[in-house]
GROMACS .gro file of C-alpha atoms in nm:
model
  210
    1MET     CA    1   0.601   1.481  -1.933
    2THR     CA    2   0.601   1.549  -1.558
    3LYS     CA    3   0.345   1.339  -1.373
    4ASN     CA    4   0.116   1.490  -1.110
    5VAL     CA    5   0.093   1.281  -0.792
    6VAL     CA    6  -0.136   1.354  -0.498
    7ILE     CA    7  -0.061   1.215  -0.152
    8LEU     CA    8  -0.398   1.187   0.021
    9ASP     CA    9  -0.393   1.375   0.350
   10TYR     CA   10  -0.645   1.216   0.584
   11GLY     CA   11  -0.459   1.261   0.910
   12SER     CA   12  -0.238   0.955   0.890
   13GLY     CA   13   0.094   0.869   0.733
   14ASN     CA   14   0.446   0.992   0.682
   15LEU     CA   15   0.328   1.262   0.449
   16ARG     CA   16   0.642   1.473   0.421
   17SER     CA   17   0.886   1.184   0.384
   18ALA     CA   18   0.661   1.036   0.116
   19GLU     CA   19   0.639   1.376  -0.052
   20ARG     CA   20   1.017   1.411  -0.061
   21ALA     CA   21   1.072   1.058  -0.186
   22LEU     CA   22   0.820   1.095  -0.469
   23ALA     CA   23   0.954   1.438  -0.564
   24ARG     CA   24   1.294   1.275  -0.619
   25THR     CA   25   1.139   1.068  -0.899
   26GLY     CA   26   1.069   1.389  -1.089
   27ALA     CA   27   0.695   1.389  -1.018
   28GLN     CA   28   0.505   1.701  -0.919
   29VAL     CA   29   0.375   1.612  -0.573
   30THR     CA   30   0.085   1.767  -0.379
   31VAL     CA   31  -0.026   1.672  -0.028
   32THR     CA   32  -0.398   1.740   0.000
   33ALA     CA   33  -0.741   1.606   0.091
   34ASP     CA   34  -0.906   1.799  -0.193
   35TYR     CA   35  -1.150   1.571  -0.373
   36ASP     CA   36  -1.105   1.710  -0.723
   37ALA     CA   37  -0.726   1.716  -0.699
   38ALA     CA   38  -0.719   1.355  -0.576
   39ILE     CA   39  -0.952   1.239  -0.853
   40GLU     CA   40  -0.773   1.422  -1.134
   41ALA     CA   41  -0.409   1.346  -1.043
   42ASP     CA   42  -0.208   1.110  -1.261
   43GLY     CA   43  -0.138   0.902  -0.951
   44LEU     CA   44  -0.281   0.889  -0.598
   45VAL     CA   45  -0.079   0.771  -0.298
   46VAL     CA   46  -0.264   0.653   0.013
   47PRO     CA   47  -0.023   0.644   0.310
   48GLY     CA   48  -0.104   0.514   0.656
   49VAL     CA   49   0.046   0.449   0.998
   50GLY     CA   50  -0.108   0.333   1.324
   51ALA     CA   51  -0.431   0.141   1.378
   52PHE     CA   52  -0.654   0.008   1.100
   53GLU     CA   53  -0.970   0.145   1.262
   54ALA     CA   54  -0.827   0.495   1.305
   55CYS     CA   55  -0.701   0.502   0.946
   56MET     CA   56  -1.040   0.395   0.809
   57SER     CA   57  -1.211   0.661   1.017
   58GLY     CA   58  -0.974   0.926   0.887
   59LEU     CA   59  -1.009   0.803   0.529
   60LYS     CA   60  -1.388   0.820   0.544
   61SER     CA   61  -1.374   1.170   0.695
   62VAL     CA   62  -1.232   1.297   0.363
   63ILE     CA   63  -1.441   1.047   0.157
   64GLY     CA   64  -1.113   0.882   0.063
   65ASP     CA   65  -1.282   0.547   0.019
   66ARG     CA   66  -1.501   0.698  -0.253
   67ILE     CA   67  -1.202   0.869  -0.412
   68ILE     CA   68  -1.018   0.535  -0.433
   69GLY     CA   69  -1.323   0.358  -0.574
   70ARG     CA   70  -1.392   0.626  -0.833
   71ARG     CA   71  -1.031   0.633  -0.950
   72LEU     CA   72  -1.016   0.256  -0.984
   73SER     CA   73  -1.344   0.241  -1.173
   74ALA     CA   74  -1.181   0.472  -1.428
   75GLY     CA   75  -0.856   0.272  -1.433
   76ARG     CA   76  -0.658   0.552  -1.264
   77PRO     CA   77  -0.352   0.448  -1.056
   78VAL     CA   78  -0.356   0.424  -0.676
   79LEU     CA   79  -0.063   0.323  -0.453
   80GLY     CA   80  -0.124   0.223  -0.091
   81ILE     CA   81   0.160   0.226   0.164
   82CYS     CA   82   0.169   0.034   0.496
   83VAL     CA   83  -0.172   0.077   0.664
   84GLY     CA   84  -0.269   0.251   0.340
   85MET     CA   85  -0.231  -0.095   0.186
   86GLN     CA   86  -0.411  -0.275   0.468
   87ILE     CA   87  -0.728  -0.065   0.442
   88LEU     CA   88  -0.767  -0.175   0.079
   89PHE     CA   89  -0.869  -0.520   0.206
   90GLU     CA   90  -1.213  -0.626   0.330
   91ARG     CA   91  -1.148  -0.606   0.702
   92GLY     CA   92  -0.898  -0.553   0.980
   93VAL     CA   93  -0.903  -0.722   1.320
   94GLU     CA   94  -0.710  -0.556   1.602
   95HIS     CA   95  -0.752  -0.633   1.975
   96GLY     CA   96  -1.072  -0.822   1.897
   97VAL     CA   97  -1.225  -0.529   1.710
   98GLU     CA   98  -1.324  -0.593   1.348
   99THR     CA   99  -1.330  -0.292   1.116
  100GLU     CA  100  -1.459  -0.286   0.761
  101GLY     CA  101  -1.200  -0.181   0.502
  102CYS     CA  102  -1.239  -0.051   0.148
  103GLY     CA  103  -1.298  -0.403   0.015
  104GLU     CA  104  -1.093  -0.368  -0.302
  105TRP     CA  105  -0.942  -0.709  -0.225
  106PRO     CA  106  -1.083  -0.995  -0.016
  107GLY     CA  107  -0.887  -1.078   0.295
  108THR     CA  108  -0.831  -0.995   0.659
  109VAL     CA  109  -0.555  -0.788   0.817
  110GLU     CA  110  -0.459  -0.965   1.140
  111ARG     CA  111  -0.181  -0.982   1.395
  112LEU     CA  112   0.137  -1.157   1.289
  113GLU     CA  113   0.246  -1.465   1.481
  114ALA     CA  114   0.610  -1.388   1.562
  115PRO     CA  115   0.833  -1.393   1.870
  116VAL     CA  116   0.907  -1.022   1.833
  117LEU     CA  117   0.653  -0.756   1.739
  118PRO     CA  118   0.637  -0.510   1.584
  119HIS     CA  119   0.819  -0.631   1.277
  120MET     CA  120   1.054  -0.335   1.258
  121GLY     CA  121   1.354  -0.303   1.031
  122TRP     CA  122   1.488  -0.430   0.702
  123ASN     CA  123   1.365  -0.746   0.535
  124THR     CA  124   1.380  -0.915   0.195
  125VAL     CA  125   1.076  -0.994  -0.016
  126LYS     CA  126   0.986  -1.257  -0.275
  127ALA     CA  127   0.850  -1.076  -0.578
  128PRO     CA  128   0.709  -1.238  -0.895
  129ALA     CA  129   0.947  -1.244  -1.190
  130ASP     CA  130   0.721  -1.018  -1.398
  131SER     CA  131   0.671  -0.756  -1.127
  132VAL     CA  132   0.667  -0.394  -1.241
  133LEU     CA  133   0.723  -0.243  -0.897
  134PHE     CA  134   1.035  -0.452  -0.830
  135ALA     CA  135   1.175  -0.436  -1.184
  136GLY     CA  136   1.555  -0.396  -1.181
  137LEU     CA  137   1.587  -0.483  -0.811
  138ASP     CA  138   1.785  -0.788  -0.697
  139ALA     CA  139   1.618  -1.073  -0.508
  140GLY     CA  140   1.819  -0.988  -0.197
  141THR     CA  141   1.707  -0.624  -0.187
  142ARG     CA  142   1.582  -0.517   0.155
  143PHE     CA  143   1.294  -0.285   0.238
  144TYR     CA  144   1.198  -0.113   0.563
  145PHE     CA  145   0.898  -0.249   0.757
  146VAL     CA  146   0.721  -0.122   1.070
  147HIS     CA  147   0.405  -0.318   1.152
  148SER     CA  148   0.249  -0.584   1.373
  149TYR     CA  149  -0.046  -0.666   1.145
  150ALA     CA  150  -0.063  -0.790   0.787
  151VAL     CA  151  -0.259  -1.006   0.544
  152ARG     CA  152  -0.142  -1.362   0.594
  153ASP     CA  153  -0.373  -1.537   0.345
  154TRP     CA  154  -0.425  -1.419  -0.012
  155GLU     CA  155  -0.786  -1.498  -0.103
  156LEU     CA  156  -0.825  -1.366  -0.458
  157HIS     CA  157  -0.747  -1.654  -0.696
  158PRO     CA  158  -0.753  -1.680  -1.077
  159GLY     CA  159  -1.061  -1.812  -1.252
  160PRO     CA  160  -1.214  -1.816  -1.601
  161GLY     CA  161  -1.133  -1.487  -1.771
  162PHE     CA  162  -0.957  -1.353  -1.462
  163THR     CA  163  -0.585  -1.317  -1.402
  164SER     CA  164  -0.476  -1.310  -1.041
  165PRO     CA  165  -0.288  -1.000  -0.922
  166LEU     CA  166   0.086  -1.024  -0.866
  167VAL     CA  167   0.152  -1.085  -0.497
  168THR     CA  168   0.488  -1.030  -0.328
  169TRP     CA  169   0.554  -1.209   0.002
  170ALA     CA  170   0.780  -1.155   0.301
  171GLU     CA  171   0.823  -1.345   0.626
  172HIS     CA  172   0.837  -1.249   0.991
  173GLY     CA  173   0.736  -1.545   1.204
  174VAL     CA  174   0.485  -1.632   0.930
  175PRO     CA  175   0.458  -1.544   0.560
  176PHE     CA  176   0.257  -1.229   0.485
  177VAL     CA  177   0.166  -1.016   0.184
  178ALA     CA  178   0.436  -0.753   0.129
  179ALA     CA  179   0.305  -0.598  -0.193
  180VAL     CA  180   0.029  -0.636  -0.451
  181GLU     CA  181   0.012  -0.529  -0.816
  182ASN     CA  182  -0.341  -0.539  -0.952
  183GLY     CA  183  -0.368  -0.323  -1.264
  184PRO     CA  184  -0.412   0.039  -1.152
  185LEU     CA  185  -0.417  -0.063  -0.785
  186MET     CA  186  -0.079  -0.132  -0.624
  187ALA     CA  187   0.034  -0.137  -0.263
  188THR     CA  188   0.326  -0.215  -0.032
  189GLN     CA  189   0.324  -0.321   0.332
  190PHE     CA  190   0.674  -0.177   0.376
  191HIS     CA  191   0.766   0.192   0.353
  192PRO     CA  192   0.936   0.268   0.020
  193GLU     CA  193   0.992   0.627   0.135
  194LYS     CA  194   1.206   0.491   0.420
  195SER     CA  195   1.380   0.221   0.217
  196GLY     CA  196   1.670   0.421   0.072
  197ASP     CA  197   1.780   0.355  -0.285
  198ALA     CA  198   1.561   0.045  -0.312
  199GLY     CA  199   1.251   0.237  -0.216
  200ALA     CA  200   1.343   0.520  -0.450
  201ALA     CA  201   1.375   0.271  -0.737
  202LEU     CA  202   1.038   0.117  -0.656
  203LEU     CA  203   0.866   0.457  -0.645
  204ALA     CA  204   1.031   0.550  -0.974
  205ASN     CA  205   0.897   0.226  -1.123
  206TRP     CA  206   0.548   0.317  -1.005
  207VAL     CA  207   0.565   0.674  -1.136
  208GLY     CA  208   0.683   0.526  -1.465
  209THR     CA  209   0.347   0.347  -1.498
  210LEU     CA  210   0.144   0.670  -1.474
   0.00000   0.00000   0.00000
């Protein structure tokens, strides 16, 4: 059965490249800010490029934060990409300005400590062995990154009756979170839609979970 995927259009993100990449998986893809369409889709993709504060402002302008929360409360899949991943965390700090995120995960998006920024280009990641997103991909597979900010400390740890999400790491100057798999909520710091065959495989893996 063909899966219906909505790419949330809130004024940020590589919408058309993401649309083309997801369409290649066989999904029916719609780019829209329509509330009902975003809620009812089999899968919702939240893209994002640029500044954390601007992305949060755009997201709230289309009540995207409420859309994400409502979908997750019903166990419906959401995939964040790049800044669309960052805004899922509690806060972002850029140029001394702290902005509240969606708060789906604890943690702070902050500037990387590296000799060269932005982190732009291809890099490997260290994914957990039981990852769904990276299933079938070799350990040396490279993905395309463009960012200067990331989550450097993962703060959500397992406890009684709670299993910690699967966290994938990468390194540029310092280790940072490259992807998260947390039940219906998944996200990547890199751009799968710009990552060639590897990105196509990852998106196909995600669509396969819908």
